[in-house]
PDB file of C-alpha atoms in Angstrom:
ATOM      1  CA  MET A   1      -2.679  20.193  10.079  1.00 96.00           C
ATOM      2  CA  ASN A   2       0.186  19.008   8.097  1.00 98.00           C
ATOM      3  CA  VAL A   3       0.122  15.012   8.472  1.00 98.00           C
ATOM      4  CA  THR A   4       2.707  12.619   7.605  1.00 98.00           C
ATOM      5  CA  VAL A   5       1.769   8.988   6.919  1.00 98.00           C
ATOM      6  CA  ILE A   6       4.997   6.482   7.411  1.00 98.00           C
ATOM      7  CA  GLY A   7       3.988   3.605   5.136  1.00 97.00           C
ATOM      8  CA  ALA A   8       2.179   3.390   1.746  1.00 96.00           C
ATOM      9  CA  GLY A   9       0.385   0.135   2.006  1.00 92.00           C
ATOM     10  CA  SER A  10      -3.459  -0.229   2.262  1.00 88.00           C
ATOM     11  CA  MET A  11      -3.749   0.959   5.749  1.00 93.00           C
ATOM     12  CA  GLY A  12      -1.182   3.812   5.158  1.00 96.00           C
ATOM     13  CA  HIS A  13      -2.506   5.051   1.921  1.00 97.00           C
ATOM     14  CA  GLY A  14      -6.206   4.742   3.630  1.00 96.00           C
ATOM     15  CA  ILE A  15      -5.031   7.023   6.546  1.00 97.00           C
ATOM     16  CA  ALA A  16      -3.643   9.415   4.045  1.00 98.00           C
ATOM     17  CA  GLN A  17      -6.632   9.674   1.853  1.00 97.00           C
ATOM     18  CA  VAL A  18      -9.333  10.220   4.826  1.00 97.00           C
ATOM     19  CA  SER A  19      -6.784  12.844   6.239  1.00 98.00           C
ATOM     20  CA  ALA A  20      -6.712  14.620   2.784  1.00 98.00           C
ATOM     21  CA  MET A  21     -10.479  14.451   2.545  1.00 97.00           C
ATOM     22  CA  ALA A  22     -10.625  16.146   5.867  1.00 97.00           C
ATOM     23  CA  GLY A  23      -8.888  19.124   4.625  1.00 97.00           C
ATOM     24  CA  HIS A  24      -5.215  18.328   5.988  1.00 98.00           C
ATOM     25  CA  ASP A  25      -2.318  18.573   3.648  1.00 98.00           C
ATOM     26  CA  VAL A  26      -0.620  15.151   3.796  1.00 98.00           C
ATOM     27  CA  VAL A  27       2.733  13.648   2.788  1.00 98.00           C
ATOM     28  CA  LEU A  28       2.787  10.007   2.068  1.00 98.00           C
ATOM     29  CA  ASN A  29       5.936   8.017   2.773  1.00 98.00           C
ATOM     30  CA  ASP A  30       7.375   4.700   2.317  1.00 97.00           C
ATOM     31  CA  VAL A  31      10.981   3.155   1.834  1.00 95.00           C
ATOM     32  CA  ASP A  32      11.140   3.839  -1.981  1.00 95.00           C
ATOM     33  CA  GLU A  33       9.350   5.574  -4.894  1.00 96.00           C
ATOM     34  CA  GLU A  34       7.640   2.923  -6.054  1.00 96.00           C
ATOM     35  CA  ARG A  35       5.889   1.942  -3.194  1.00 97.00           C
ATOM     36  CA  VAL A  36       4.958   5.679  -2.627  1.00 97.00           C
ATOM     37  CA  ALA A  37       3.483   5.854  -6.083  1.00 97.00           C
ATOM     38  CA  ALA A  38       1.523   2.418  -5.611  1.00 96.00           C
ATOM     39  CA  GLY A  39       0.198   4.191  -2.159  1.00 97.00           C
ATOM     40  CA  LEU A  40      -0.836   7.522  -4.441  1.00 97.00           C
ATOM     41  CA  ASP A  41      -2.435   4.909  -6.973  1.00 96.00           C
ATOM     42  CA  GLY A  42      -4.579   3.274  -4.407  1.00 95.00           C
ATOM     43  CA  ILE A  43      -5.667   6.729  -3.120  1.00 97.00           C
ATOM     44  CA  GLU A  44      -6.814   7.749  -6.679  1.00 96.00           C
ATOM     45  CA  SER A  45      -8.623   4.095  -7.182  1.00 95.00           C
ATOM     46  CA  ASN A  46     -10.478   4.548  -3.828  1.00 94.00           C
ATOM     47  CA  LEU A  47     -11.745   7.966  -4.745  1.00 96.00           C
ATOM     48  CA  ASP A  48     -12.762   7.033  -8.013  1.00 95.00           C
ATOM     49  CA  GLY A  49     -14.682   4.085  -6.575  1.00 93.00           C
ATOM     50  CA  GLY A  50     -16.175   6.376  -4.457  1.00 94.00           C
ATOM     51  CA  VAL A  51     -17.338   8.737  -7.463  1.00 95.00           C
ATOM     52  CA  GLU A  52     -18.865   5.696  -9.173  1.00 94.00           C
ATOM     53  CA  ARG A  53     -20.977   4.859  -5.952  1.00 93.00           C
ATOM     54  CA  GLY A  54     -22.074   8.397  -5.552  1.00 94.00           C
ATOM     55  CA  LYS A  55     -20.119   8.670  -2.122  1.00 93.00           C
ATOM     56  CA  VAL A  56     -17.523  11.124  -3.272  1.00 94.00           C
ATOM     57  CA  THR A  57     -18.443  13.980  -5.678  1.00 95.00           C
ATOM     58  CA  GLU A  58     -15.750  14.725  -8.690  1.00 95.00           C
ATOM     59  CA  SER A  59     -14.718  18.063  -6.880  1.00 95.00           C
ATOM     60  CA  GLU A  60     -13.987  16.239  -3.620  1.00 96.00           C
ATOM     61  CA  ARG A  61     -11.896  13.748  -5.563  1.00 96.00           C
ATOM     62  CA  GLU A  62      -9.933  16.571  -7.032  1.00 96.00           C
ATOM     63  CA  GLU A  63      -9.502  18.505  -3.805  1.00 97.00           C
ATOM     64  CA  THR A  64      -8.268  15.447  -2.232  1.00 97.00           C
ATOM     65  CA  LEU A  65      -5.657  14.692  -4.472  1.00 97.00           C
ATOM     66  CA  GLU A  66      -4.624  18.312  -4.502  1.00 97.00           C
ATOM     67  CA  ARG A  67      -3.728  17.617  -1.013  1.00 97.00           C
ATOM     68  CA  VAL A  68      -1.786  14.487  -0.915  1.00 97.00           C
ATOM     69  CA  PHE A  69       2.092  14.453  -1.803  1.00 97.00           C
ATOM     70  CA  GLY A  70       4.562  11.648  -1.895  1.00 97.00           C
ATOM     71  CA  ASP A  71       8.005  11.677  -0.608  1.00 97.00           C
ATOM     72  CA  ALA A  72      10.192   8.428  -0.376  1.00 97.00           C
ATOM     73  CA  ASP A  73      12.761  10.686   1.822  1.00 97.00           C
ATOM     74  CA  LEU A  74      11.922  10.271   5.426  1.00 97.00           C
ATOM     75  CA  ALA A  75      13.324  13.214   7.063  1.00 97.00           C
ATOM     76  CA  SER A  76      11.889  15.814   4.360  1.00 97.00           C
ATOM     77  CA  ALA A  77       8.437  13.802   4.516  1.00 97.00           C
ATOM     78  CA  VAL A  78       8.250  14.719   8.331  1.00 98.00           C
ATOM     79  CA  GLU A  79      10.282  18.093   8.595  1.00 97.00           C
ATOM     80  CA  ALA A  80       6.949  20.249   8.734  1.00 97.00           C
ATOM     81  CA  ALA A  81       4.398  17.536  10.197  1.00 98.00           C
ATOM     82  CA  ASP A  82       2.182  18.324  13.219  1.00 98.00           C
ATOM     83  CA  LEU A  83       1.392  14.782  13.209  1.00 98.00           C
ATOM     84  CA  VAL A  84       2.862  11.699  12.027  1.00 98.00           C
ATOM     85  CA  VAL A  85       1.075   8.488  11.720  1.00 98.00           C
ATOM     86  CA  GLU A  86       3.193   5.417  11.490  1.00 97.00           C
ATOM     87  CA  ALA A  87       1.290   2.422   9.534  1.00 96.00           C
ATOM     88  CA  VAL A  88       4.084   0.034   9.128  1.00 95.00           C
ATOM     89  CA  PRO A  89       4.031  -3.840   9.655  1.00 89.00           C
ATOM     90  CA  GLU A  90       3.314  -5.061  13.076  1.00 85.00           C
ATOM     91  CA  ASP A  91       6.948  -5.454  14.322  1.00 89.00           C
ATOM     92  CA  MET A  92       7.977  -3.641  17.424  1.00 92.00           C
ATOM     93  CA  ASP A  93      11.797  -3.361  16.368  1.00 95.00           C
ATOM     94  CA  LEU A  94      10.607  -1.989  13.162  1.00 96.00           C
ATOM     95  CA  LYS A  95       8.261   0.660  14.448  1.00 96.00           C
ATOM     96  CA  LYS A  96      10.693   1.767  17.296  1.00 97.00           C
ATOM     97  CA  ASN A  97      13.133   2.430  14.499  1.00 97.00           C
ATOM     98  CA  VAL A  98      10.484   4.465  12.388  1.00 97.00           C
ATOM     99  CA  PHE A  99       9.686   6.440  15.673  1.00 97.00           C
ATOM    100  CA  GLY A 100      13.350   7.176  16.159  1.00 96.00           C
ATOM    101  CA  ASP A 101      14.059   8.306  12.846  1.00 97.00           C
ATOM    102  CA  VAL A 102      10.615  10.445  12.849  1.00 97.00           C
ATOM    103  CA  GLU A 103      11.645  12.048  16.381  1.00 97.00           C
ATOM    104  CA  ALA A 104      15.106  13.110  15.103  1.00 96.00           C
ATOM    105  CA  ALA A 105      13.441  14.895  11.962  1.00 97.00           C
ATOM    106  CA  ALA A 106       9.930  16.125  12.942  1.00 97.00           C
ATOM    107  CA  PRO A 107       9.174  19.409  14.814  1.00 97.00           C
ATOM    108  CA  ALA A 108       9.730  19.306  18.557  1.00 96.00           C
ATOM    109  CA  ASP A 109       5.923  19.558  19.131  1.00 96.00           C
ATOM    110  CA  ALA A 110       4.755  17.073  16.518  1.00 97.00           C
ATOM    111  CA  VAL A 111       2.243  14.477  17.646  1.00 98.00           C
ATOM    112  CA  LEU A 112       3.671  10.674  16.841  1.00 98.00           C
ATOM    113  CA  GLY A 113       0.794   8.385  16.480  1.00 97.00           C
ATOM    114  CA  SER A 114       1.049   4.577  15.649  1.00 96.00           C
ATOM    115  CA  ASN A 115      -1.200   2.818  13.842  1.00 95.00           C
ATOM    116  CA  THR A 116      -0.604  -0.523  15.816  1.00 90.00           C
ATOM    117  CA  SER A 117      -3.558  -2.974  16.496  1.00 83.00           C
ATOM    118  CA  SER A 118      -2.365  -4.584  19.474  1.00 81.00           C
ATOM    119  CA  LEU A 119       1.509  -3.868  20.312  1.00 86.00           C
ATOM    120  CA  SER A 120       2.156  -1.771  23.549  1.00 90.00           C
ATOM    121  CA  VAL A 121       2.044   1.656  22.567  1.00 94.00           C
ATOM    122  CA  THR A 122       3.842   2.592  26.157  1.00 95.00           C
ATOM    123  CA  GLU A 123       6.791   0.085  25.121  1.00 95.00           C
ATOM    124  CA  LEU A 124       6.870   1.877  21.711  1.00 95.00           C
ATOM    125  CA  ALA A 125       6.947   5.228  23.227  1.00 96.00           C
ATOM    126  CA  SER A 126       9.883   4.382  25.462  1.00 95.00           C
ATOM    127  CA  CYS A 127      12.495   4.466  22.691  1.00 95.00           C
ATOM    128  CA  LEU A 128      11.665   8.248  22.440  1.00 96.00           C
ATOM    129  CA  ASP A 129      13.545  11.301  24.237  1.00 96.00           C
ATOM    130  CA  SER A 130      10.063  12.895  24.476  1.00 96.00           C
ATOM    131  CA  PRO A 131       7.685   9.858  25.087  1.00 97.00           C
ATOM    132  CA  GLU A 132       4.731  11.929  25.978  1.00 97.00           C
ATOM    133  CA  ARG A 133       4.393  12.929  22.256  1.00 97.00           C
ATOM    134  CA  ALA A 134       3.139   9.025  21.424  1.00 97.00           C
ATOM    135  CA  VAL A 135      -0.252   7.853  20.861  1.00 97.00           C
ATOM    136  CA  GLY A 136      -1.909   4.920  19.413  1.00 96.00           C
ATOM    137  CA  LEU A 137      -3.829   5.639  16.482  1.00 96.00           C
ATOM    138  CA  HIS A 138      -5.611   2.274  15.540  1.00 94.00           C
ATOM    139  CA  PHE A 139      -7.476   2.551  12.417  1.00 94.00           C
ATOM    140  CA  PHE A 140      -9.465  -0.118  10.719  1.00 88.00           C
ATOM    141  CA  ASN A 141      -9.294  -1.831   7.367  1.00 82.00           C
ATOM    142  CA  PRO A 142      -9.969   0.151   5.184  1.00 86.00           C
ATOM    143  CA  PRO A 143      -9.874   3.286   6.513  1.00 93.00           C
ATOM    144  CA  HIS A 144     -11.718   5.333   4.131  1.00 92.00           C
ATOM    145  CA  ILE A 145     -14.688   2.783   4.833  1.00 88.00           C
ATOM    146  CA  MET A 146     -14.528   2.074   8.580  1.00 88.00           C
ATOM    147  CA  ASP A 147     -15.791   4.456  11.076  1.00 91.00           C
ATOM    148  CA  LEU A 148     -14.134   3.575  14.123  1.00 92.00           C
ATOM    149  CA  VAL A 149     -10.773   4.651  15.431  1.00 95.00           C
ATOM    150  CA  GLU A 150      -8.967   3.427  18.811  1.00 93.00           C
ATOM    151  CA  ILE A 151      -7.150   6.041  20.558  1.00 95.00           C
ATOM    152  CA  VAL A 152      -4.470   4.589  22.577  1.00 94.00           C
ATOM    153  CA  VAL A 153      -3.181   6.288  25.708  1.00 95.00           C
ATOM    154  CA  ALA A 154       0.119   5.168  26.853  1.00 94.00           C
ATOM    155  CA  GLU A 155       1.525   5.361  30.164  1.00 94.00           C
ATOM    156  CA  GLN A 156       3.489   8.401  29.035  1.00 97.00           C
ATOM    157  CA  THR A 157       1.222   9.963  26.455  1.00 97.00           C
ATOM    158  CA  SER A 158       0.252  13.575  27.744  1.00 97.00           C
ATOM    159  CA  SER A 159      -2.860  15.374  27.931  1.00 96.00           C
ATOM    160  CA  ALA A 160      -2.000  17.360  24.880  1.00 97.00           C
ATOM    161  CA  SER A 161      -1.118  14.869  22.869  1.00 97.00           C
ATOM    162  CA  GLU A 162      -4.294  12.789  23.669  1.00 97.00           C
ATOM    163  CA  SER A 163      -6.381  15.889  22.763  1.00 97.00           C
ATOM    164  CA  THR A 164      -4.860  16.315  19.564  1.00 97.00           C
ATOM    165  CA  ALA A 165      -5.405  12.667  18.674  1.00 97.00           C
ATOM    166  CA  VAL A 166      -9.083  13.125  19.622  1.00 97.00           C
ATOM    167  CA  ASP A 167      -9.639  16.558  17.991  1.00 97.00           C
ATOM    168  CA  TYR A 168      -7.734  14.690  14.550  1.00 97.00           C
ATOM    169  CA  VAL A 169     -10.049  11.654  14.582  1.00 97.00           C
ATOM    170  CA  GLU A 170     -13.223  13.319  15.274  1.00 96.00           C
ATOM    171  CA  GLY A 171     -12.194  15.819  12.205  1.00 97.00           C
ATOM    172  CA  LEU A 172     -12.288  12.859  10.110  1.00 96.00           C
ATOM    173  CA  ASP A 173     -15.914  12.322  11.111  1.00 94.00           C
ATOM    174  CA  LYS A 174     -14.982   9.115  12.390  1.00 96.00           C
ATOM    175  CA  GLU A 175     -15.751   7.782  15.955  1.00 93.00           C
ATOM    176  CA  ALA A 176     -13.260   7.964  18.488  1.00 93.00           C
ATOM    177  CA  VAL A 177     -12.985   5.537  21.561  1.00 92.00           C
ATOM    178  CA  VAL A 178     -10.178   6.008  24.110  1.00 93.00           C
ATOM    179  CA  VAL A 179      -8.800   3.239  25.599  1.00 90.00           C
ATOM    180  CA  ARG A 180      -5.947   2.494  28.021  1.00 88.00           C
ATOM    181  CA  ASP A 181      -2.711   0.767  26.712  1.00 87.00           C
ATOM    182  CA  SER A 182      -3.140  -2.856  27.465  1.00 79.00           C
ATOM    183  CA  ALA A 183      -2.533  -6.185  25.429  1.00 73.00           C
ATOM    184  CA  GLY A 184      -4.915  -6.180  22.414  1.00 71.00           C
ATOM    185  CA  PHE A 185      -6.682  -2.947  23.432  1.00 76.00           C
ATOM    186  CA  ALA A 186     -10.336  -3.376  23.314  1.00 75.00           C
ATOM    187  CA  SER A 187     -11.227  -4.263  19.757  1.00 80.00           C
ATOM    188  CA  SER A 188      -8.259  -6.406  18.614  1.00 78.00           C
ATOM    189  CA  ARG A 189      -8.826  -8.493  21.925  1.00 84.00           C
ATOM    190  CA  LEU A 190     -12.548  -9.228  21.073  1.00 88.00           C
ATOM    191  CA  GLY A 191     -11.944  -9.407  17.438  1.00 89.00           C
ATOM    192  CA  VAL A 192      -8.871 -12.227  17.666  1.00 92.00           C
ATOM    193  CA  ALA A 193     -11.021 -13.974  20.147  1.00 94.00           C
ATOM    194  CA  LEU A 194     -13.951 -14.159  17.970  1.00 95.00           C
ATOM    195  CA  GLY A 195     -11.719 -14.811  14.815  1.00 96.00           C
ATOM    196  CA  LEU A 196      -9.467 -17.533  16.686  1.00 97.00           C
ATOM    197  CA  GLU A 197     -12.643 -19.393  18.049  1.00 97.00           C
ATOM    198  CA  ALA A 198     -14.408 -19.339  14.496  1.00 97.00           C
ATOM    199  CA  ILE A 199     -11.034 -21.213  13.231  1.00 97.00           C
ATOM    200  CA  ARG A 200     -11.589 -23.724  15.777  1.00 96.00           C
ATOM    201  CA  MET A 201     -15.007 -24.536  14.825  1.00 96.00           C
ATOM    202  CA  VAL A 202     -14.038 -25.052  11.221  1.00 95.00           C
ATOM    203  CA  GLU A 203     -11.477 -27.578  12.674  1.00 94.00           C
ATOM    204  CA  SER A 204     -13.878 -29.371  14.425  1.00 93.00           C
ATOM    205  CA  GLY A 205     -16.365 -29.490  11.736  1.00 93.00           C
ATOM    206  CA  VAL A 206     -18.990 -27.380  13.647  1.00 95.00           C
ATOM    207  CA  ALA A 207     -20.240 -25.553  10.413  1.00 95.00           C
ATOM    208  CA  SER A 208     -18.877 -24.438   7.170  1.00 95.00           C
ATOM    209  CA  VAL A 209     -16.714 -21.514   6.545  1.00 96.00           C
ATOM    210  CA  GLU A 210     -19.348 -19.580   4.694  1.00 96.00           C
ATOM    211  CA  ASP A 211     -22.228 -20.653   7.176  1.00 97.00           C
ATOM    212  CA  ILE A 212     -19.949 -19.469  10.296  1.00 97.00           C
ATOM    213  CA  ASP A 213     -19.611 -16.155   8.548  1.00 97.00           C
ATOM    214  CA  THR A 214     -23.198 -16.044   7.697  1.00 97.00           C
ATOM    215  CA  ALA A 215     -24.147 -16.816  11.331  1.00 96.00           C
ATOM    216  CA  MET A 216     -22.563 -13.729  12.628  1.00 96.00           C
ATOM    217  CA  GLU A 217     -23.464 -11.344   9.619  1.00 95.00           C
ATOM    218  CA  GLU A 218     -27.330 -12.014   9.983  1.00 96.00           C
ATOM    219  CA  GLY A 219     -27.336 -13.129  13.504  1.00 95.00           C
ATOM    220  CA  TYR A 220     -25.473 -10.281  15.409  1.00 93.00           C
ATOM    221  CA  SER A 221     -25.428  -7.583  12.209  1.00 91.00           C
ATOM    222  CA  HIS A 222     -21.762  -8.019  11.872  1.00 90.00           C
ATOM    223  CA  PRO A 223     -20.667  -6.242   8.450  1.00 86.00           C
ATOM    224  CA  MET A 224     -18.200  -9.153   7.787  1.00 91.00           C
ATOM    225  CA  GLY A 225     -18.124 -12.695   8.912  1.00 95.00           C
ATOM    226  CA  PRO A 226     -14.825 -13.399  11.600  1.00 96.00           C
ATOM    227  CA  LEU A 227     -13.451 -15.948   8.660  1.00 97.00           C
ATOM    228  CA  LYS A 228     -13.559 -13.242   5.921  1.00 96.00           C
ATOM    229  CA  LEU A 229     -12.345 -10.543   8.203  1.00 93.00           C
ATOM    230  CA  THR A 230      -9.372 -12.957   8.934  1.00 95.00           C
ATOM    231  CA  ASP A 231      -8.894 -13.187   5.193  1.00 95.00           C
ATOM    232  CA  LEU A 232      -8.978  -9.367   4.938  1.00 90.00           C
ATOM    233  CA  VAL A 233      -6.708  -8.454   7.938  1.00 86.00           C
ATOM    234  CA  GLY A 234      -4.161 -11.204   6.777  1.00 92.00           C
ATOM    235  CA  LEU A 235      -3.801 -14.701   8.061  1.00 95.00           C
ATOM    236  CA  ASP A 236       0.161 -14.016   8.973  1.00 94.00           C
ATOM    237  CA  VAL A 237      -0.911 -10.645  10.947  1.00 88.00           C
ATOM    238  CA  ARG A 238      -3.813 -12.332  12.602  1.00 92.00           C
ATOM    239  CA  LEU A 239      -1.008 -15.092  13.752  1.00 94.00           C
ATOM    240  CA  ASP A 240       1.494 -12.701  14.985  1.00 89.00           C
ATOM    241  CA  ILE A 241      -1.324 -10.720  17.323  1.00 88.00           C
ATOM    242  CA  ALA A 242      -2.407 -14.358  18.421  1.00 92.00           C
ATOM    243  CA  GLU A 243       1.226 -15.342  19.600  1.00 92.00           C
ATOM    244  CA  TYR A 244       1.353 -11.745  21.110  1.00 87.00           C
ATOM    245  CA  LEU A 245      -1.890 -11.969  22.901  1.00 89.00           C
ATOM    246  CA  ARG A 246      -0.703 -15.688  24.130  1.00 92.00           C
ATOM    247  CA  GLU A 247       2.150 -14.486  25.554  1.00 89.00           C
ATOM    248  CA  GLU A 248       0.716 -11.548  27.448  1.00 87.00           C
ATOM    249  CA  LEU A 249      -2.763 -12.599  28.282  1.00 87.00           C
ATOM    250  CA  GLY A 250      -2.532 -16.741  28.223  1.00 92.00           C
ATOM    251  CA  GLU A 251      -3.286 -19.727  26.506  1.00 94.00           C
ATOM    252  CA  ARG A 252      -6.898 -18.552  25.658  1.00 92.00           C
ATOM    253  CA  PHE A 253      -5.441 -16.904  22.555  1.00 94.00           C
ATOM    254  CA  ARG A 254      -3.132 -20.052  21.492  1.00 95.00           C
ATOM    255  CA  PRO A 255      -3.526 -19.813  17.556  1.00 96.00           C
ATOM    256  CA  PRO A 256      -5.360 -22.695  15.907  1.00 96.00           C
ATOM    257  CA  GLN A 257      -3.153 -25.340  14.052  1.00 95.00           C
ATOM    258  CA  THR A 258      -5.161 -24.543  10.913  1.00 95.00           C
ATOM    259  CA  LEU A 259      -4.255 -20.846  11.198  1.00 97.00           C
ATOM    260  CA  LYS A 260      -0.336 -21.802  11.307  1.00 96.00           C
ATOM    261  CA  ARG A 261      -0.613 -24.232   8.588  1.00 96.00           C
ATOM    262  CA  LYS A 262      -2.163 -22.054   6.086  1.00 96.00           C
ATOM    263  CA  VAL A 263       0.489 -19.387   6.888  1.00 96.00           C
ATOM    264  CA  ARG A 264       3.249 -21.791   6.502  1.00 96.00           C
ATOM    265  CA  ALA A 265       1.878 -22.810   3.240  1.00 96.00           C
ATOM    266  CA  GLY A 266       1.751 -18.592   2.209  1.00 96.00           C
ATOM    267  CA  LYS A 267      -2.325 -18.967   2.224  1.00 96.00           C
ATOM    268  CA  LEU A 268      -2.506 -15.285   3.723  1.00 96.00           C
ATOM    269  CA  GLY A 269      -5.987 -14.101   2.714  1.00 95.00           C
ATOM    270  CA  LYS A 270      -7.013 -11.668   0.235  1.00 94.00           C
ATOM    271  CA  LYS A 271      -3.495 -10.367  -0.219  1.00 92.00           C
ATOM    272  CA  SER A 272      -2.200 -13.560  -1.459  1.00 95.00           C
ATOM    273  CA  GLY A 273      -5.401 -14.810  -3.292  1.00 95.00           C
ATOM    274  CA  GLU A 274      -6.143 -17.396  -0.997  1.00 96.00           C
ATOM    275  CA  GLY A 275      -6.964 -17.997   3.089  1.00 96.00           C
ATOM    276  CA  PHE A 276     -10.218 -19.188   4.127  1.00 97.00           C
ATOM    277  CA  TYR A 277     -11.685 -17.896   1.030  1.00 97.00           C
ATOM    278  CA  VAL A 278     -10.350 -17.854  -2.809  1.00 96.00           C
ATOM    279  CA  TRP A 279      -9.938 -14.079  -4.003  1.00 96.00           C
ATOM    280  CA  GLU A 280      -9.978 -12.780  -7.532  1.00 94.00           C
ATOM    281  CA  ASP A 281      -9.741  -9.059  -8.222  1.00 88.00           C
ATOM    282  CA  GLY A 282     -10.244  -7.935  -4.632  1.00 84.00           C
ATOM    283  CA  GLU A 283     -13.521 -10.159  -4.000  1.00 91.00           C
ATOM    284  CA  ALA A 284     -14.288 -13.588  -2.653  1.00 93.00           C
ATOM    285  CA  VAL A 285     -14.981 -16.043  -5.058  1.00 94.00           C
ATOM    286  CA  GLY A 286     -15.368 -19.373  -3.319  1.00 94.00           C
ATOM    287  CA  VAL A 287     -14.188 -21.059  -0.285  1.00 95.00           C
ATOM    288  CA  SER A 288     -10.755 -22.458  -0.048  1.00 93.00           C
ATOM    289  CA  GLY A 289     -10.768 -26.196  -0.545  1.00 84.00           C
ATOM    290  CA  ASP A 290      -8.457 -27.162   2.440  1.00 73.00           C
ATOM    291  CA  ALA A 291     -10.683 -25.115   4.552  1.00 55.00           C
ATOM    292  CA  GLU A 292     -13.645 -27.288   3.573  1.00 52.00           C
ATOM    293  CA  ASP A 293     -11.725 -30.437   4.115  1.00 52.00           C
TER     294      ASP A 293
END
């Protein structure tokens, strides 16, 4: 297929990469050339790392890069798309604006996917003249490593759009789970609940940041503890999702004060260099001092 990804950040360029590795021709779009270039650089860096670890061959690297193109003009980026995946920030108004612009420029039969991790795909689809084209495609971070994709079926999603989404995800050699559109879907609701409770445990002095994470990694075989995962996702993103789930599902999703305080202080996790951990060159090198306090 011809796949266009809107948003060249960590999620967007990761989705573009796995799509190109699966044989699709991919256009990566963002609001300016600088962000598009940064996304393309991110793909190349991921592939270089895969080659170094023996996960990607040199020929796979070259073939993948040959299939990915950058385009900062949204209309031309989607004009030949069979599938468009938006991976812009978790803001409903922003996503609706992007979907509206895409629908106006993309072919009439293109499927429109949203990488939202918690927002209502049904509400998002309502902005379209043809809402049956919309479907949720919730990739996990980082997309080139994580095997799961949640396919979120909105109230309006047609069976054809759902089938296209399932075929696309399975063609990426990823595990597809199909869920009904409800607040937090399946993964985000459970993941946020675990993350918020871990933060409350830090607040009340139950255990240290590292020991809480180790308990889940070693005791339950989680690949990453809930606090390190919160840093990776972004504390601001997790706070926004928690507030949304609280509004939709009740007080059990009330965000802890520690989470609010860190976001106000700009300690957003890996992307800012500090959250519950201190990060350098993309690696956690220690625990945040205020988290231990």
